[in-house]
Amino acid sequence: MASQTVPQATAERLPLYYRTLQQLVANGKTRISSSKFGELVQIDSTTIRKDFSYFGALGRKGYGYDTQYLMDFLKKTLYQDELNRVILIGVGHLGTALLNHNFLKNNNTQIVRAYDVDPKKIGTEVSGTKVFAMDELAANDHHEIVAAILTVPAAHAQEAAEKALASGIRGFLNFSPTTLNLPENAYVRHVDMTVELQALIYFLNHSMETKNS
Amino acid sequence: MASQTVPQATAERLPLYYRTLQQLVANGKTRISSSKFGELVQIDSTTIRKDFSYFGALGRKGYGYDTQYLMDFLKKTLYQDELNRVILIGVGHLGTALLNHNFLKNNNTQIVRAYDVDPKKIGTEVSGTKVFAMDELAANDHHEIVAAILTVPAAHAQEAAEKALASGIRGFLNFSPTTLNLPENAYVRHVDMTVELQALIYFLNHSMETKNS
DNA sequence: TAAGGATTGTGAAATAAAGAACAAATGAAT
DNA sequence: ATTCATTTGTTCTTTATTTCACAATCCTTA
């Protein structure tokens, strides 16, 4: 199976490839070479060809890649040909922003329900998504849910994640600035603006010495 | 200089180390071993010791690391001992959420001004930050600004980044789902929820075959 | 249909990162 | 003071990722 051999680094680039191909197809481009594509995504063309090669021969020598075909292939590979249902935990500033953001526009993803502790928010609807009480989280049936988006304060993230886990959710997109301690069968991706900003500042301050090209 | 030898992977872990040390200090812990610390951040203790070793001998054999000392060291290393001024471009749902988020709480970062094209937003204040017209962006003096946070629609991200660049900004935290094409002396970090969510779903669907531990 | 140019797919080499293992040094206990 | 357990800093090994180089193949055009 491809899944056993596809390197992690490759898998993490697939969404970027997919998004870029969506744009190309939308713009009417029917074919593209690995070098042109590499310029678009700012990744070496050899890396791109090797990435694709893990899934077989997706291109044609002397021609390049058919954008529509490649996009459809990645769509399936990334499970974007089916609706991905997620829940959102924590309807604060960031949570509300994510609810207002229409994930369905370019992504087959839907936030089907939200959870919060605030009685003022419970029972309301934010951008078409109903807000439920946090207490219901662990009790609800979530085996149709692929992931939980965590946008709660750091102090409550672990507890919230455990409740979601108890309801059958194994995937977490963690926006809370804390490391989650979850069992092996759970999978967490961490999005941390603070970390990104600090890393950015660090590299900016060190780029003068290292970048001499 | 350390900057020439610190691997990229190490540099990207420093903010996580720093945040975790802040929590330890806040909780009154005065010392910690690399193995205990490793459990907290979920990184192998050898990796942690090696990461620290690039900056010299920060610990004491048979004792571990002094949390306060290590935190202070990372604070300086990450330039968190000085105020980092940033601007925000695009006062939509996400931009507003970031303005409402108090960066100064745990981070020495301040969003000093925001920019938008919407006449209804220009001149208003969001959470204490004034919103200016996008047209003023390129003309303003931004050499005290370390980075721009981009929260505009994908179609306008490149243009907005170029204006910010023209005003003297070299660092970008890009939340727009598009690849920015900027000169060598600019540095971009991309935060893309869609990419993260797709990667998460991919790994979840492949974890059964690969994870057998 | 033949020739030439373009471009992939892939082994092999190079680079980067992570992990194992352990000597050296320190702290703690008696 | 001496012993013993602890834990770092670091060398060496292993693994992962990127890049190079080029044969194989296909497209295009005359």
CSV table of C-alpha atoms (C1' of nucleotides) in Angstrom, one decimal:
chain,number,residue,atom,x,y,z
A,1,MET,CA,0.0,0.0,0.0
A,2,ALA,CA,1.1,3.5,-0.7
A,3,SER,CA,0.3,4.5,2.8
A,4,GLN,CA,3.2,2.5,4.2
A,5,THR,CA,5.8,4.1,2.0
A,6,VAL,CA,4.6,7.8,1.7
A,7,PRO,CA,7.0,9.8,3.8
A,8,GLN,CA,5.5,12.2,6.4
A,9,ALA,CA,7.1,15.2,4.7
A,10,THR,CA,5.4,14.2,1.4
A,11,ALA,CA,2.0,13.7,3.0
A,12,GLU,CA,2.2,17.1,4.6
A,13,ARG,CA,2.8,18.8,1.3
A,14,LEU,CA,-0.2,17.2,-0.5
A,15,PRO,CA,-2.7,19.7,0.8
A,16,LEU,CA,-0.6,22.5,-0.6
A,17,TYR,CA,-0.4,20.7,-4.0
A,18,TYR,CA,-4.1,20.2,-3.9
A,19,ARG,CA,-5.0,23.8,-3.2
A,20,THR,CA,-2.6,25.0,-5.9
A,21,LEU,CA,-4.0,22.6,-8.5
A,22,GLN,CA,-7.5,23.8,-7.6
A,23,GLN,CA,-6.4,27.3,-8.5
A,24,LEU,CA,-4.8,26.1,-11.7
A,25,VAL,CA,-7.9,24.3,-12.8
A,26,ALA,CA,-10.0,27.3,-12.0
A,27,ASN,CA,-7.8,29.4,-14.1
A,28,GLY,CA,-8.2,27.1,-17.1
A,29,LYS,CA,-4.7,25.6,-17.1
A,30,THR,CA,-4.9,22.0,-18.4
A,31,ARG,CA,-1.3,21.0,-18.0
A,32,ILE,CA,1.8,21.9,-15.9
A,33,SER,CA,5.3,20.7,-15.6
A,34,SER,CA,6.9,19.9,-12.3
A,35,SER,CA,9.3,22.8,-12.6
A,36,LYS,CA,6.5,25.4,-13.3
A,37,PHE,CA,4.5,23.8,-10.5
A,38,GLY,CA,7.6,24.0,-8.2
A,39,GLU,CA,7.8,27.7,-8.8
A,40,LEU,CA,4.2,28.2,-7.8
A,41,VAL,CA,4.5,26.2,-4.5
A,42,GLN,CA,8.1,27.2,-4.0
A,43,ILE,CA,9.3,23.7,-3.7
A,44,ASP,CA,12.1,22.0,-5.8
A,45,SER,CA,10.7,20.3,-8.8
A,46,THR,CA,12.6,17.1,-8.0
A,47,THR,CA,10.9,16.9,-4.6
A,48,ILE,CA,7.5,17.3,-6.4
A,49,ARG,CA,8.2,14.6,-8.9
A,50,LYS,CA,9.4,12.3,-6.1
A,51,ASP,CA,6.3,13.1,-4.0
A,52,PHE,CA,4.0,12.2,-6.8
A,53,SER,CA,6.0,9.1,-7.6
A,54,TYR,CA,5.0,7.5,-4.3
A,55,PHE,CA,1.5,7.2,-5.7
A,56,GLY,CA,2.6,5.8,-9.1
A,57,ALA,CA,3.1,7.4,-12.4
A,58,LEU,CA,0.8,10.4,-12.4
A,59,GLY,CA,2.4,12.4,-15.2
A,60,ARG,CA,3.6,11.8,-18.8
A,61,LYS,CA,7.1,12.2,-19.9
A,62,GLY,CA,7.7,15.1,-22.2
A,63,TYR,CA,4.3,16.5,-21.3
A,64,GLY,CA,4.0,17.1,-17.6
A,65,TYR,CA,0.9,16.6,-15.5
A,66,ASP,CA,-2.7,17.0,-16.4
A,67,THR,CA,-4.0,19.4,-13.8
A,68,GLN,CA,-7.6,18.1,-13.7
A,69,TYR,CA,-6.4,14.5,-13.4
A,70,LEU,CA,-3.9,15.3,-10.7
A,71,MET,CA,-6.4,17.5,-8.8
A,72,ASP,CA,-8.9,14.7,-8.8
A,73,PHE,CA,-6.3,12.2,-7.7
A,74,LEU,CA,-5.3,14.4,-4.8
A,75,LYS,CA,-8.9,15.1,-4.0
A,76,LYS,CA,-9.5,11.4,-3.4
A,77,THR,CA,-6.2,10.8,-1.7
A,78,LEU,CA,-7.0,13.6,0.8
A,79,TYR,CA,-10.5,12.4,1.3
A,80,GLN,CA,-11.9,15.6,-0.1
A,81,ASP,CA,-14.4,13.8,-2.3
A,82,GLU,CA,-16.5,13.1,0.8
A,83,LEU,CA,-17.9,15.5,3.4
A,84,ASN,CA,-15.7,15.7,6.5
A,85,ARG,CA,-17.7,16.5,9.5
A,86,VAL,CA,-16.0,18.2,12.5
A,87,ILE,CA,-17.0,19.8,15.7
A,88,LEU,CA,-15.7,23.0,17.3
A,89,ILE,CA,-15.0,23.3,21.0
A,90,GLY,CA,-14.8,26.8,22.4
A,91,VAL,CA,-16.9,29.6,20.9
A,92,GLY,CA,-14.6,32.5,21.8
A,93,HIS,CA,-13.1,35.0,19.4
A,94,LEU,CA,-11.2,32.5,17.4
A,95,GLY,CA,-13.9,29.8,17.5
A,96,THR,CA,-16.4,32.3,16.2
A,97,ALA,CA,-14.1,33.4,13.4
A,98,LEU,CA,-13.7,29.8,12.4
A,99,LEU,CA,-17.5,29.3,12.5
A,100,ASN,CA,-18.0,32.3,10.3
A,101,HIS,CA,-15.3,31.1,7.9
A,102,ASN,CA,-17.1,29.0,5.3
A,103,PHE,CA,-15.1,25.8,5.2
A,104,LEU,CA,-17.3,24.3,2.5
A,105,LYS,CA,-16.3,26.9,0.0
A,106,ASN,CA,-13.1,25.2,-1.1
A,107,ASN,CA,-13.1,22.3,1.3
A,108,ASN,CA,-15.5,19.5,1.8
A,109,THR,CA,-15.5,20.2,5.5
A,110,GLN,CA,-18.4,21.2,7.7
A,111,ILE,CA,-18.5,22.2,11.4
A,112,VAL,CA,-21.6,20.4,12.4
A,113,ARG,CA,-21.9,21.6,16.0
A,114,ALA,CA,-20.1,23.7,18.5
A,115,TYR,CA,-19.6,23.4,22.3
A,116,ASP,CA,-19.0,25.9,25.0
A,117,VAL,CA,-19.4,26.4,28.7
A,118,ASP,CA,-21.0,29.8,28.6
A,119,PRO,CA,-24.7,29.6,29.3
A,120,LYS,CA,-25.2,32.7,27.2
A,121,LYS,CA,-23.9,31.0,24.2
A,122,ILE,CA,-25.5,27.6,24.7
A,123,GLY,CA,-28.6,27.2,22.6
A,124,THR,CA,-27.6,30.0,20.2
A,125,GLU,CA,-26.5,29.6,16.6
A,126,VAL,CA,-23.3,31.0,15.2
A,127,SER,CA,-23.3,31.3,11.4
A,128,GLY,CA,-25.7,28.4,11.2
A,129,THR,CA,-24.0,26.1,13.7
A,130,LYS,CA,-25.7,25.3,17.0
A,131,VAL,CA,-23.8,25.7,20.2
A,132,PHE,CA,-24.2,23.0,22.8
A,133,ALA,CA,-23.3,22.7,26.4
A,134,MET,CA,-19.8,21.3,27.1
A,135,ASP,CA,-21.4,18.8,29.4
A,136,GLU,CA,-23.1,17.1,26.5
A,137,LEU,CA,-19.8,16.6,24.7
A,138,ALA,CA,-18.6,13.3,26.2
A,139,ALA,CA,-22.2,11.9,26.1
A,140,ASN,CA,-22.9,12.6,22.4
A,141,ASP,CA,-22.4,10.2,19.6
A,142,HIS,CA,-19.5,11.4,17.5
A,143,HIS,CA,-18.5,8.5,15.5
A,144,GLU,CA,-19.4,10.3,12.3
A,145,ILE,CA,-17.1,13.1,13.3
A,146,VAL,CA,-13.6,13.0,11.9
A,147,ALA,CA,-12.0,15.7,14.1
A,148,ALA,CA,-12.5,18.3,16.8
A,149,ILE,CA,-11.2,21.8,16.4
A,150,LEU,CA,-10.1,23.0,19.8
A,151,THR,CA,-10.3,26.7,20.5
A,152,VAL,CA,-10.6,26.8,24.2
A,153,PRO,CA,-8.3,28.5,26.7
A,154,ALA,CA,-5.1,26.5,27.3
A,155,ALA,CA,-6.1,25.6,30.9
A,156,HIS,CA,-9.2,23.7,29.6
A,157,ALA,CA,-7.8,22.2,26.4
A,158,GLN,CA,-6.7,18.8,27.9
A,159,GLU,CA,-10.0,18.3,29.6
A,160,ALA,CA,-12.0,19.2,26.5
A,161,ALA,CA,-9.9,16.9,24.3
A,162,GLU,CA,-10.4,14.0,26.7
A,163,LYS,CA,-14.2,14.5,26.5
A,164,ALA,CA,-14.1,14.6,22.8
A,165,LEU,CA,-12.0,11.5,22.8
A,166,ALA,CA,-14.5,9.8,25.0
A,167,SER,CA,-17.2,10.6,22.5
A,168,GLY,CA,-15.2,8.8,19.8
A,169,ILE,CA,-13.2,11.5,18.2
A,170,ARG,CA,-9.6,10.7,17.4
A,171,GLY,CA,-8.4,13.7,15.4
A,172,PHE,CA,-7.7,17.1,16.9
A,173,LEU,CA,-6.8,20.5,15.4
A,174,ASN,CA,-5.5,22.2,18.5
A,175,PHE,CA,-5.5,26.0,18.5
A,176,SER,CA,-5.0,26.2,22.3
A,177,PRO,CA,-1.4,27.1,23.3
A,178,THR,CA,-0.7,23.9,25.2
A,179,THR,CA,0.6,20.4,24.5
A,180,LEU,CA,-2.1,17.8,24.6
A,181,ASN,CA,-1.4,14.5,26.3
A,182,LEU,CA,-3.5,11.9,24.5
A,183,PRO,CA,-3.3,8.1,23.8
A,184,GLU,CA,-1.5,6.7,20.9
A,185,ASN,CA,-4.6,6.2,18.7
A,186,ALA,CA,-5.3,9.9,18.8
A,187,TYR,CA,-3.7,12.3,16.3
A,188,VAL,CA,-3.1,16.0,17.0
A,189,ARG,CA,-2.1,18.8,14.8
A,190,HIS,CA,-1.1,22.0,16.6
A,191,VAL,CA,-1.7,25.4,15.2
A,192,ASP,CA,0.0,28.0,17.4
A,193,MET,CA,0.2,31.6,16.3
A,194,THR,CA,2.5,32.5,19.1
A,195,VAL,CA,4.9,29.8,18.2
A,196,GLU,CA,4.8,30.9,14.6
A,197,LEU,CA,5.3,34.5,15.4
A,198,GLN,CA,8.3,33.8,17.7
A,199,ALA,CA,9.9,31.5,15.1
A,200,LEU,CA,9.3,34.2,12.5
A,201,ILE,CA,11.0,36.8,14.7
A,202,TYR,CA,13.9,34.4,15.4
A,203,PHE,CA,14.6,33.7,11.8
A,204,LEU,CA,14.3,37.3,10.8
A,205,ASN,CA,16.9,38.2,13.3
A,206,HIS,CA,19.2,35.5,12.2
A,207,SER,CA,18.6,35.7,8.4
A,208,MET,CA,21.3,38.4,7.9
A,209,GLU,CA,24.1,36.0,9.0
A,210,THR,CA,22.8,32.9,7.3
A,211,LYS,CA,21.2,34.2,4.1
A,212,ASN,CA,23.9,35.3,1.7
A,213,SER,CA,22.5,34.3,-1.6
B,1,MET,CA,27.9,32.6,16.3
B,2,ALA,CA,25.2,30.2,17.4
B,3,SER,CA,22.9,31.4,14.7
B,4,GLN,CA,25.0,29.8,12.0
B,5,THR,CA,25.0,26.4,13.6
B,6,VAL,CA,21.5,26.1,15.2
B,7,PRO,CA,19.5,23.8,12.9
B,8,GLN,CA,16.2,25.0,11.6
B,9,ALA,CA,14.4,22.1,13.4
B,10,THR,CA,15.9,23.2,16.7
B,11,ALA,CA,15.0,26.9,16.2
B,12,GLU,CA,11.4,25.9,15.5
B,13,ARG,CA,11.2,24.1,18.8
B,14,LEU,CA,12.5,27.0,20.9
B,15,PRO,CA,9.1,28.7,21.2
B,16,LEU,CA,7.5,25.5,22.5
B,17,TYR,CA,10.3,25.2,25.0
B,18,TYR,CA,9.9,28.8,26.1
B,19,ARG,CA,6.1,28.5,26.5
B,20,THR,CA,6.5,25.3,28.5
B,21,LEU,CA,9.1,26.9,30.8
B,22,GLN,CA,6.8,29.9,31.4
B,23,GLN,CA,4.2,27.4,32.7
B,24,LEU,CA,6.7,25.6,34.9
B,25,VAL,CA,8.0,28.8,36.4
B,26,ALA,CA,4.4,30.0,37.0
B,27,ASN,CA,3.7,26.7,38.8
B,28,GLY,CA,6.7,27.2,41.1
B,29,LYS,CA,9.0,24.5,39.6
B,30,THR,CA,12.6,25.6,40.0
B,31,ARG,CA,14.3,22.7,38.3
B,32,ILE,CA,13.6,20.1,35.6
B,33,SER,CA,15.4,17.3,33.9
B,34,SER,CA,15.5,16.8,30.2
B,35,SER,CA,13.6,13.6,30.5
B,36,LYS,CA,10.7,15.2,32.5
B,37,PHE,CA,10.7,18.2,30.2
B,38,GLY,CA,10.7,15.8,27.2
B,39,GLU,CA,7.5,14.2,28.5
B,40,LEU,CA,5.9,17.6,28.8
B,41,VAL,CA,6.6,18.7,25.3
B,42,GLN,CA,6.5,15.2,23.9
B,43,ILE,CA,10.0,15.3,22.4
B,44,ASP,CA,12.8,12.9,23.0
B,45,SER,CA,15.0,14.0,25.9
B,46,THR,CA,18.1,13.5,23.7
B,47,THR,CA,16.7,15.9,21.2
B,48,ILE,CA,16.1,18.5,23.9
B,49,ARG,CA,19.6,18.2,25.4
B,50,LYS,CA,21.1,18.5,21.9
B,51,ASP,CA,18.9,21.5,21.1
B,52,PHE,CA,20.1,23.3,24.3
B,53,SER,CA,23.7,22.3,23.7
B,54,TYR,CA,23.8,24.5,20.5
B,55,PHE,CA,23.6,27.5,22.9
B,56,GLY,CA,26.3,26.2,25.3
B,57,ALA,CA,26.0,24.4,28.6
B,58,LEU,CA,22.7,25.5,30.0
B,59,GLY,CA,22.2,22.8,32.5
B,60,ARG,CA,24.1,21.1,35.3
B,61,LYS,CA,25.0,17.4,35.3
B,62,GLY,CA,23.3,15.4,38.0
B,63,TYR,CA,20.9,18.3,38.6
B,64,GLY,CA,19.1,19.2,35.4
B,65,TYR,CA,18.0,22.7,34.3
B,66,ASP,CA,17.1,25.7,36.3
B,67,THR,CA,13.7,26.7,35.0
B,68,GLN,CA,14.0,30.4,35.6
B,69,TYR,CA,17.5,30.6,34.1
B,70,LEU,CA,16.5,28.6,31.1
B,71,MET,CA,13.3,30.6,30.6
B,72,ASP,CA,15.2,33.9,30.8
B,73,PHE,CA,17.8,32.6,28.3
B,74,LEU,CA,15.1,31.6,25.8
B,75,LYS,CA,13.3,34.9,26.4
B,76,LYS,CA,16.4,36.7,25.2
B,77,THR,CA,17.1,34.2,22.4
B,78,LEU,CA,13.6,34.6,21.1
B,79,TYR,CA,13.7,38.4,21.5
B,80,GLN,CA,10.8,38.3,23.9
B,81,ASP,CA,12.6,40.7,26.3
B,82,GLU,CA,11.7,43.5,24.0
B,83,LEU,CA,8.3,44.6,22.6
B,84,ASN,CA,7.6,43.2,19.1
B,85,ARG,CA,5.4,45.5,17.2
B,86,VAL,CA,3.3,44.0,14.3
B,87,ILE,CA,0.6,45.2,12.0
B,88,LEU,CA,-2.5,43.3,10.9
B,89,ILE,CA,-3.8,43.5,7.4
B,90,GLY,CA,-7.4,42.4,6.8
B,91,VAL,CA,-9.9,43.0,9.5
B,92,GLY,CA,-12.3,40.2,8.7
B,93,HIS,CA,-13.5,37.5,11.0
B,94,LEU,CA,-10.1,36.1,11.6
B,95,GLY,CA,-8.3,39.4,11.8
B,96,THR,CA,-10.9,40.7,14.3
B,97,ALA,CA,-10.4,37.5,16.4
B,98,LEU,CA,-6.6,38.1,16.4
B,99,LEU,CA,-7.1,41.8,17.4
B,100,ASN,CA,-9.3,40.7,20.3
B,101,HIS,CA,-6.7,38.1,21.3
B,102,ASN,CA,-4.4,39.8,23.8
B,103,PHE,CA,-1.0,39.0,22.5
B,104,LEU,CA,0.7,41.0,25.2
B,105,LYS,CA,-0.6,38.6,27.9
B,106,ASN,CA,2.1,35.9,27.5
B,107,ASN,CA,3.9,37.5,24.6
B,108,ASN,CA,5.7,40.7,24.2
B,109,THR,CA,3.9,41.4,21.0
B,110,GLN,CA,1.6,44.2,20.1
B,111,ILE,CA,-0.6,44.8,17.1
B,112,VAL,CA,0.0,48.5,16.7
B,113,ARG,CA,-2.3,49.2,13.8
B,114,ALA,CA,-4.6,47.4,11.4
B,115,TYR,CA,-5.4,47.9,7.7
B,116,ASP,CA,-8.5,47.2,5.7
B,117,VAL,CA,-10.2,48.3,2.4
B,118,ASP,CA,-13.7,48.5,3.9
B,119,PRO,CA,-14.7,52.2,4.4
B,120,LYS,CA,-17.0,51.1,7.2
B,121,LYS,CA,-14.1,49.7,9.1
B,122,ILE,CA,-11.5,52.4,8.4
B,123,GLY,CA,-11.3,54.9,11.2
B,124,THR,CA,-12.8,52.6,13.8
B,125,GLU,CA,-11.0,50.9,16.6
B,126,VAL,CA,-11.1,47.1,17.2
B,127,SER,CA,-10.1,46.1,20.7
B,128,GLY,CA,-8.0,49.3,21.0
B,129,THR,CA,-6.3,49.0,17.6
B,130,LYS,CA,-7.0,51.6,15.0
B,131,VAL,CA,-8.0,50.6,11.5
B,132,PHE,CA,-6.4,52.4,8.6
B,133,ALA,CA,-7.1,52.5,4.9
B,134,MET,CA,-5.1,49.9,2.9
B,135,ASP,CA,-4.0,52.8,0.6
B,136,GLU,CA,-1.9,54.2,3.5
B,137,LEU,CA,-0.1,50.9,4.0
B,138,ALA,CA,2.7,51.3,1.4
B,139,ALA,CA,3.2,55.0,2.3
B,140,ASN,CA,3.5,54.6,6.1
B,141,ASP,CA,6.7,54.3,8.0
B,142,HIS,CA,7.0,50.8,9.3
B,143,HIS,CA,10.7,50.3,10.1
B,144,GLU,CA,9.8,49.8,13.7
B,145,ILE,CA,7.5,47.0,12.8
B,146,VAL,CA,8.9,43.5,12.8
B,147,ALA,CA,6.1,41.7,11.0
B,148,ALA,CA,2.8,41.9,9.3
B,149,ILE,CA,-0.1,39.5,10.0
B,150,LEU,CA,-1.9,38.8,6.8
B,151,THR,CA,-5.6,37.9,7.2
B,152,VAL,CA,-6.9,39.1,3.8
B,153,PRO,CA,-8.7,36.9,1.2
B,154,ALA,CA,-6.3,34.8,-0.9
B,155,ALA,CA,-6.8,36.9,-4.0
B,156,HIS,CA,-5.5,40.0,-2.3
B,157,ALA,CA,-2.7,38.5,-0.2
B,158,GLN,CA,0.1,39.0,-2.7
B,159,GLU,CA,-0.7,42.6,-3.3
B,160,ALA,CA,-1.1,43.4,0.4
B,161,ALA,CA,2.3,41.7,1.2
B,162,GLU,CA,4.0,43.7,-1.5
B,163,LYS,CA,2.6,47.0,0.0
B,164,ALA,CA,3.8,46.0,3.4
B,165,LEU,CA,7.2,45.1,2.0
B,166,ALA,CA,7.4,48.5,0.4
B,167,SER,CA,6.8,50.1,3.8
B,168,GLY,CA,9.8,48.3,5.2
B,169,ILE,CA,8.3,45.1,6.6
B,170,ARG,CA,10.3,41.9,6.0
B,171,GLY,CA,8.4,39.4,8.2
B,172,PHE,CA,5.0,37.9,7.4
B,173,LEU,CA,2.7,35.6,9.2
B,174,ASN,CA,0.4,34.6,6.4
B,175,PHE,CA,-3.1,33.3,7.3
B,176,SER,CA,-4.3,33.7,3.7
B,177,PRO,CA,-4.5,30.4,1.8
B,178,THR,CA,-2.1,31.2,-0.9
B,179,THR,CA,1.6,31.0,-1.5
B,180,LEU,CA,3.3,34.4,-1.4
B,181,ASN,CA,6.0,35.3,-3.9
B,182,LEU,CA,8.4,37.6,-2.2
B,183,PRO,CA,12.1,38.5,-2.5
B,184,GLU,CA,14.8,36.7,-0.7
B,185,ASN,CA,15.1,39.2,2.1
B,186,ALA,CA,11.5,38.6,3.2
B,187,TYR,CA,10.6,35.8,5.5
B,188,VAL,CA,7.2,34.2,5.5
B,189,ARG,CA,5.6,31.7,7.8
B,190,HIS,CA,2.3,30.3,6.6
B,191,VAL,CA,-0.5,29.3,8.9
B,192,ASP,CA,-3.2,27.4,7.0
B,193,MET,CA,-6.1,25.7,8.8
B,194,THR,CA,-7.2,24.0,5.6
B,195,VAL,CA,-3.8,22.5,5.0
B,196,GLU,CA,-3.6,21.3,8.7
B,197,LEU,CA,-7.1,19.9,8.6
B,198,GLN,CA,-6.4,17.9,5.4
B,199,ALA,CA,-3.1,16.7,6.7
B,200,LEU,CA,-4.9,15.6,9.9
B,201,ILE,CA,-7.5,13.7,8.0
B,202,TYR,CA,-4.9,12.1,5.8
B,203,PHE,CA,-2.9,10.8,8.8
B,204,LEU,CA,-6.0,9.7,10.6
B,205,ASN,CA,-7.0,7.5,7.7
B,206,HIS,CA,-3.5,6.1,7.3
B,207,SER,CA,-2.7,5.6,11.0
B,208,MET,CA,-4.3,2.2,11.2
B,209,GLU,CA,-1.9,0.7,8.7
B,210,THR,CA,1.3,2.5,10.0
B,211,LYS,CA,0.8,2.7,13.7
B,212,ASN,CA,1.3,-0.7,15.2
B,213,SER,CA,2.9,0.2,18.5
C,1,DT,C1',7.3,8.9,-39.8
C,2,DA,C1',11.5,10.5,-38.1
C,3,DA,C1',14.1,13.7,-35.3
C,4,DG,C1',14.6,16.8,-31.7
C,5,DG,C1',13.2,18.8,-27.6
C,6,DA,C1',10.9,18.3,-23.2
C,7,DT,C1',9.9,16.2,-19.0
C,8,DT,C1',9.1,12.4,-16.1
C,9,DG,C1',10.5,8.7,-12.8
C,10,DT,C1',14.1,7.0,-10.1
C,11,DG,C1',18.5,5.1,-8.4
C,12,DA,C1',22.4,7.0,-6.0
C,13,DA,C1',24.6,10.7,-3.3
C,14,DA,C1',24.3,14.3,-0.1
C,15,DT,C1',22.3,16.6,3.7
C,16,DA,C1',19.6,17.1,7.8
C,17,DA,C1',17.5,15.4,11.8
C,18,DA,C1',16.7,12.1,15.4
C,19,DG,C1',18.0,8.7,18.6
C,20,DA,C1',21.3,5.5,21.3
C,21,DA,C1',24.9,5.1,24.3
C,22,DC,C1',28.1,6.6,27.5
C,23,DA,C1',31.9,9.2,29.8
C,24,DA,C1',32.2,13.1,32.7
C,25,DA,C1',30.5,15.7,36.2
C,26,DT,C1',27.5,17.0,39.8
C,27,DG,C1',24.4,16.5,43.8
C,28,DA,C1',22.8,13.9,47.7
C,29,DA,C1',23.3,10.8,51.4
C,30,DT,C1',25.7,8.7,55.0
D,1,DA,C1',35.0,12.4,53.0
D,2,DT,C1',33.2,8.8,50.2
D,3,DT,C1',30.0,6.4,47.7
D,4,DC,C1',26.2,6.1,44.7
D,5,DA,C1',22.5,7.7,41.9
D,6,DT,C1',21.5,11.2,38.6
D,7,DT,C1',21.8,13.8,34.6
D,8,DT,C1',24.1,16.5,31.3
D,9,DG,C1',26.8,17.1,27.0
D,10,DT,C1',28.4,14.8,23.1
D,11,DT,C1',30.0,11.3,19.9
D,12,DC,C1',28.4,7.9,16.9
D,13,DT,C1',24.7,5.5,14.5
D,14,DT,C1',20.5,5.4,12.3
D,15,DT,C1',16.8,7.2,9.9
D,16,DA,C1',14.5,10.7,7.1
D,17,DT,C1',14.6,14.0,3.6
D,18,DT,C1',16.3,16.5,-0.2
D,19,DT,C1',18.9,17.0,-4.2
D,20,DC,C1',21.6,15.3,-8.3
D,21,DA,C1',21.9,13.2,-12.5
D,22,DC,C1',20.3,10.8,-16.3
D,23,DA,C1',18.0,7.0,-18.9
D,24,DA,C1',13.5,6.2,-20.6
D,25,DT,C1',9.7,8.0,-22.7
D,26,DC,C1',6.5,10.8,-24.7
D,27,DC,C1',5.0,15.0,-27.3
D,28,DT,C1',5.6,18.0,-31.2
D,29,DT,C1',6.6,19.5,-35.6
D,30,DA,C1',8.3,19.2,-40.0
